[in-house]
Coordinates of C-alpha atoms and ligand atoms in Angstrom, one line a residue:
X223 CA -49.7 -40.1 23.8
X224 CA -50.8 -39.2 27.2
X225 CA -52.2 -35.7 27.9
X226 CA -50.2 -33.4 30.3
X227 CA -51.6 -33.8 34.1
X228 CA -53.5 -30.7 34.6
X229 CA -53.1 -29.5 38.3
X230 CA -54.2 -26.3 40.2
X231 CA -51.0 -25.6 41.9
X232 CA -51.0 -21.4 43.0
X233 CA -52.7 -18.4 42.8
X234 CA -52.3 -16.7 39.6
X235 CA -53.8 -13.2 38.1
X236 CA -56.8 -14.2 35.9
X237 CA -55.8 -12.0 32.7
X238 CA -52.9 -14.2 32.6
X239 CA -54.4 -17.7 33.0
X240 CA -57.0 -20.1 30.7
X241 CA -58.9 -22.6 32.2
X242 CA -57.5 -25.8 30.5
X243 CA -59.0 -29.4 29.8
X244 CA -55.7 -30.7 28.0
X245 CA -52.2 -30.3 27.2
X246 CA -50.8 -32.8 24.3
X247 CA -48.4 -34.0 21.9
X248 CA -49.8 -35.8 19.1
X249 CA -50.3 -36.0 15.0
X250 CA -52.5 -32.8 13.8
X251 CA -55.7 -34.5 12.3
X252 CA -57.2 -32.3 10.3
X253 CA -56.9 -29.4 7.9
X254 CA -54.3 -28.8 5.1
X255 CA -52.1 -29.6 8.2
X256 CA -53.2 -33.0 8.6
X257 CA -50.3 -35.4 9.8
X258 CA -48.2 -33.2 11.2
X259 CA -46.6 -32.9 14.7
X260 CA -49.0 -30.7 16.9
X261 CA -48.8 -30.0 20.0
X262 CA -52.5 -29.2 21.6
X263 CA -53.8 -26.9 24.0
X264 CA -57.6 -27.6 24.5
X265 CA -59.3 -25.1 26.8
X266 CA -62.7 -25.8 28.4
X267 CA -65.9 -24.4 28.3
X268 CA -68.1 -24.1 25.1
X269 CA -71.4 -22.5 24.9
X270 CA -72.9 -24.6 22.2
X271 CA -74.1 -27.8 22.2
X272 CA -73.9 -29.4 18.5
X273 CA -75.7 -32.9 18.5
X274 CA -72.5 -34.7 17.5
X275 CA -69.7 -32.9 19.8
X276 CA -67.2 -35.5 20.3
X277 CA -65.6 -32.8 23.0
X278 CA -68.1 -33.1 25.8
X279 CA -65.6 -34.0 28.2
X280 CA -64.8 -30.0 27.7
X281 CA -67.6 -28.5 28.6
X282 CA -67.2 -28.0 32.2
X283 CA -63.9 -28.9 35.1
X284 CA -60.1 -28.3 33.4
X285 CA -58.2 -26.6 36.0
X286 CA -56.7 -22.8 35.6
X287 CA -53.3 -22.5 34.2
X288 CA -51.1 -19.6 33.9
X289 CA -49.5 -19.0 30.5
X290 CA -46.5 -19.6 32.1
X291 CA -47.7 -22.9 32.7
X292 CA -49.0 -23.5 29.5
X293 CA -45.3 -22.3 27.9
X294 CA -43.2 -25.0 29.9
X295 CA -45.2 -28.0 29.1
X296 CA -44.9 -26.9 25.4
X297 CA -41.6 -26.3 25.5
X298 CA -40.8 -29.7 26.8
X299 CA -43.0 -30.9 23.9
X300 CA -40.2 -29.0 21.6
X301 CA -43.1 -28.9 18.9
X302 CA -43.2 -25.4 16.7
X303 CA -46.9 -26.2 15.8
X304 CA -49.5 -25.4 18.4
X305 CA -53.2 -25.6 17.9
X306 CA -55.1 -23.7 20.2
X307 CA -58.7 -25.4 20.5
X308 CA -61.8 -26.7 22.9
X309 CA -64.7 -26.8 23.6
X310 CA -64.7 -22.9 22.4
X311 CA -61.4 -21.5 22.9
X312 CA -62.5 -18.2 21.9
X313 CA -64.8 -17.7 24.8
X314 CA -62.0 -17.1 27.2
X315 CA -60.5 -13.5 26.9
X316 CA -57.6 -14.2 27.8
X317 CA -57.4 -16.3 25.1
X318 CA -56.2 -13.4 22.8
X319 CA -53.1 -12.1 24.3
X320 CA -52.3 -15.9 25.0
X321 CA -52.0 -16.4 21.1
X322 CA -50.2 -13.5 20.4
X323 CA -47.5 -14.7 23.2
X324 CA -47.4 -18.1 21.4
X325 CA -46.5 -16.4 18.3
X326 CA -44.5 -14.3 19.7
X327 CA -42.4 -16.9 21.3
X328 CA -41.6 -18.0 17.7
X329 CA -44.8 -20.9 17.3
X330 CA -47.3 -21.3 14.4
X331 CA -50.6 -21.1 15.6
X332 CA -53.6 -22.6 14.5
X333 CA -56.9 -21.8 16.2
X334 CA -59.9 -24.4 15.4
X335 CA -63.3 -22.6 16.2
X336 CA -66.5 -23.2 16.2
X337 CA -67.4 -19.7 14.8
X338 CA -70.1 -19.0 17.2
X339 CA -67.6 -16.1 18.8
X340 CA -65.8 -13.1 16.8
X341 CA -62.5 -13.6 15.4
X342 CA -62.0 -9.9 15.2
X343 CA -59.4 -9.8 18.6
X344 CA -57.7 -13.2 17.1
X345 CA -54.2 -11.9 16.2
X346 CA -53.3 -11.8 12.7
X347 CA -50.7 -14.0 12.2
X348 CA -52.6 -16.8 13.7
X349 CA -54.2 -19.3 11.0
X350 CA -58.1 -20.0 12.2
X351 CA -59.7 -22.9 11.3
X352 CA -63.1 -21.8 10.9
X353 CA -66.7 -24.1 11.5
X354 CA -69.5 -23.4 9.9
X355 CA -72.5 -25.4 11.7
X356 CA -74.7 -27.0 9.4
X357 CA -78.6 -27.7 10.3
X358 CA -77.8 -31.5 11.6
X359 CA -75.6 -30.0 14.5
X360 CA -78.8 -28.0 15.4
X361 CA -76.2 -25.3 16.4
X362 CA -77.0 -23.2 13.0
X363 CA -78.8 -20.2 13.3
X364 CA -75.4 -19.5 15.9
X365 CA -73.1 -18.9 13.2
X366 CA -71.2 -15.8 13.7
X367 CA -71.3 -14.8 9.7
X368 CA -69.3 -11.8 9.7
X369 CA -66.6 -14.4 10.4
X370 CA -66.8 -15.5 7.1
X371 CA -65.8 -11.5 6.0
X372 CA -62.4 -12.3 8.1
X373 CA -60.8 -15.2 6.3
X374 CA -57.8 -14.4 4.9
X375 CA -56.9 -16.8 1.9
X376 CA -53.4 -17.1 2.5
X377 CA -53.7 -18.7 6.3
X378 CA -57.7 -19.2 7.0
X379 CA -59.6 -22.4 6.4
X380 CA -62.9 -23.0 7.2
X381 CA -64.8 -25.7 7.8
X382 CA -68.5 -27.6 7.3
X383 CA -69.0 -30.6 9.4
X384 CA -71.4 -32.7 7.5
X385 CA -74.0 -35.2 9.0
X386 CA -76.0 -35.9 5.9
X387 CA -76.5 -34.6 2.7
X388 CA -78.5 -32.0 3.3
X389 CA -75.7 -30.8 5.0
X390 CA -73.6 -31.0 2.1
X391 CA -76.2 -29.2 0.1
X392 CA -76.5 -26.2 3.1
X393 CA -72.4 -26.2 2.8
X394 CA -72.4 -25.6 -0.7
X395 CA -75.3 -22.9 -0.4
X396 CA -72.7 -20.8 1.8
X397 CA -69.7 -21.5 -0.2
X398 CA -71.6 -19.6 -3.1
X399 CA -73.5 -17.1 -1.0
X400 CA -70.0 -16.1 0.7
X401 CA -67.5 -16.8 -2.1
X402 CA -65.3 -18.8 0.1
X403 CA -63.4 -20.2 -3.0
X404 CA -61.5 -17.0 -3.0
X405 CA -62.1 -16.6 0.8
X406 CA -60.8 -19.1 2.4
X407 CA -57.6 -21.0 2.1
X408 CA -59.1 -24.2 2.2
X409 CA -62.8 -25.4 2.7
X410 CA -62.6 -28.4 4.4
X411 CA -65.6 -31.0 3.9
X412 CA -65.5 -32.8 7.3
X413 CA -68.3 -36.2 7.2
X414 CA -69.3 -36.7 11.0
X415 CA -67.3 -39.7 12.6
X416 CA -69.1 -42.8 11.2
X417 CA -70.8 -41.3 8.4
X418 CA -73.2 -43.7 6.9
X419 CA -71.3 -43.3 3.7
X420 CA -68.3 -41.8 3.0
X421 CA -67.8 -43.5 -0.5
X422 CA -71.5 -41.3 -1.2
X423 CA -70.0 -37.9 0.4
X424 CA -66.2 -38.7 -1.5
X425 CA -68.1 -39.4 -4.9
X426 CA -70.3 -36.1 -4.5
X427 CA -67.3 -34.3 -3.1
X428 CA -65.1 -35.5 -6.2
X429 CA -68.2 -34.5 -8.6
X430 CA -68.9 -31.2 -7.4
X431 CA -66.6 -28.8 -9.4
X432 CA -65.8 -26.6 -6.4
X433 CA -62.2 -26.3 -4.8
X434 CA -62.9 -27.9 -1.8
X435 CA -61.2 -31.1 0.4
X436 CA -62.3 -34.0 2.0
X437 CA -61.7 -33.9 5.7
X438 CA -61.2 -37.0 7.6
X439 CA -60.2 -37.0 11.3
X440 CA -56.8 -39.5 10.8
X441 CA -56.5 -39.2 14.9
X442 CA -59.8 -41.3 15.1
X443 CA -58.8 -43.8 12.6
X444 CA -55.4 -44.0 14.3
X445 CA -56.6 -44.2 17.9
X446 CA -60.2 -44.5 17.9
X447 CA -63.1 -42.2 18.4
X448 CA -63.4 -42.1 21.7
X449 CA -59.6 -41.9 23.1
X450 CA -58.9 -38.5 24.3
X451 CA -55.3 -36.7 24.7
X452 CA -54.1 -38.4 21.2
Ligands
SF4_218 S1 -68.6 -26.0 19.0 FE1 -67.3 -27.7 19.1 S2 -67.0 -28.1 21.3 FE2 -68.8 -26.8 21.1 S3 -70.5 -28.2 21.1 FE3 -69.9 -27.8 18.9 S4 -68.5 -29.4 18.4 FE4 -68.7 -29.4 20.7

């Protein structure tokens, strides 16, 4: 599906606008809510760098948008689902009374983060998919832990994007430390795009004996790694 043009079109007052890369309609591809209709709202701008980003394309242009903006493309989408994501979406403030007008305006929210910035102003009734970076992303030592202290079971996921198995072996290492088993709704295992072996990280996934899932991005597999606004 094609992405929503993204044009600069008027002034508008800053506390009410997010600088946007994308606007979408497409298939959710990961998380518990994998496969269903999503409609996306990817905002630019991330200050980390993780060695396999596949979001590059975020890190700097978008054009500012005011919600109101933002609210008419998604309502010509018709889509209940939104996720909120980037680059960082977290490191815009105005990011946080923008959620809590989506879900006031009746839509369930999902916020994927790449838990470098504090959840603490995200509103409640949003459900935050939460990354924690393992050492391959080199981006590591930036986890914000006390977002692991936030999850709430009943909505929260969280999620380890592995590159190797020492990854795998660091993710399991915080699952204990942090008891995300009762923490988090779901712990999503998430092998890097082209994994060298995803039969190795499925069989040591299934062997495991923790309550965790195996993560694949179906958007890539449907439309390709590279293809963006899908
Ligand atoms: S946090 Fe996400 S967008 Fe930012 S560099 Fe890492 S993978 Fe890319």
């Amino acid at each position: 599906m094609r992405s929503a043009e993204i044009k600069d079109q008027r002034p508008k007052t800053k506390d009410q606008t997010l600088r946007v890369t994308e606007i979408f309609l497409s298939i959710q591809g990961e998380s518990s809510h994998a496969g269903r209709p999503c409609a996306f709202v990817r905002l630019t701008g991330c200050p980390m760098r993780c060695v396999w980003c596949d979001s590059e394309y975020t890190f700097t242009g978008g054009a500012r948008l005011g919600f109101d903006e933002i609210f008419a493309k998604l309502d010509e989408y018709g889509c209940r689902l939104v996720e909120v994501t980037g680059g960082e979406p977290l490191a815009q403030k105005a990011v946080f009374p923008f959620i809590a007008a989506l879900l006031d305006r009746g839509h369930e929210v999902l916020i994927e983060t790449g838990g470098y910035v504090s959840t603490e102003k995200v509103d409640p009734r949003a459900k935050i998919i939460l990354d924690v970076k393992c050492p391959a992303s080199g981006e590591a030592e930036r986890n914000h832990w006390a977002n692991l202290e936030r999850l709430n079971p009943a909505k929260d996921e969280v999620k380890f994007v592995v590159a190797d198995l020492n990854d795998w072996n660091f993710a399991r290492e915080i699952i204990e430390k942090y008891d995300l088993q009762n923490r988090a709704g779901e712990i999503l295992i998430s092998p890097v795009f082209g994994f060298e072996s995803l039969r190795e990280i499925a069989e040591t996934v299934a062997r495991s004996g923790l309550r965790v899932r195996l993560n694949l991005q179906l958007h890539k597999y449907i439309w390709g790694a590279d293809v963006h606004g899908v």
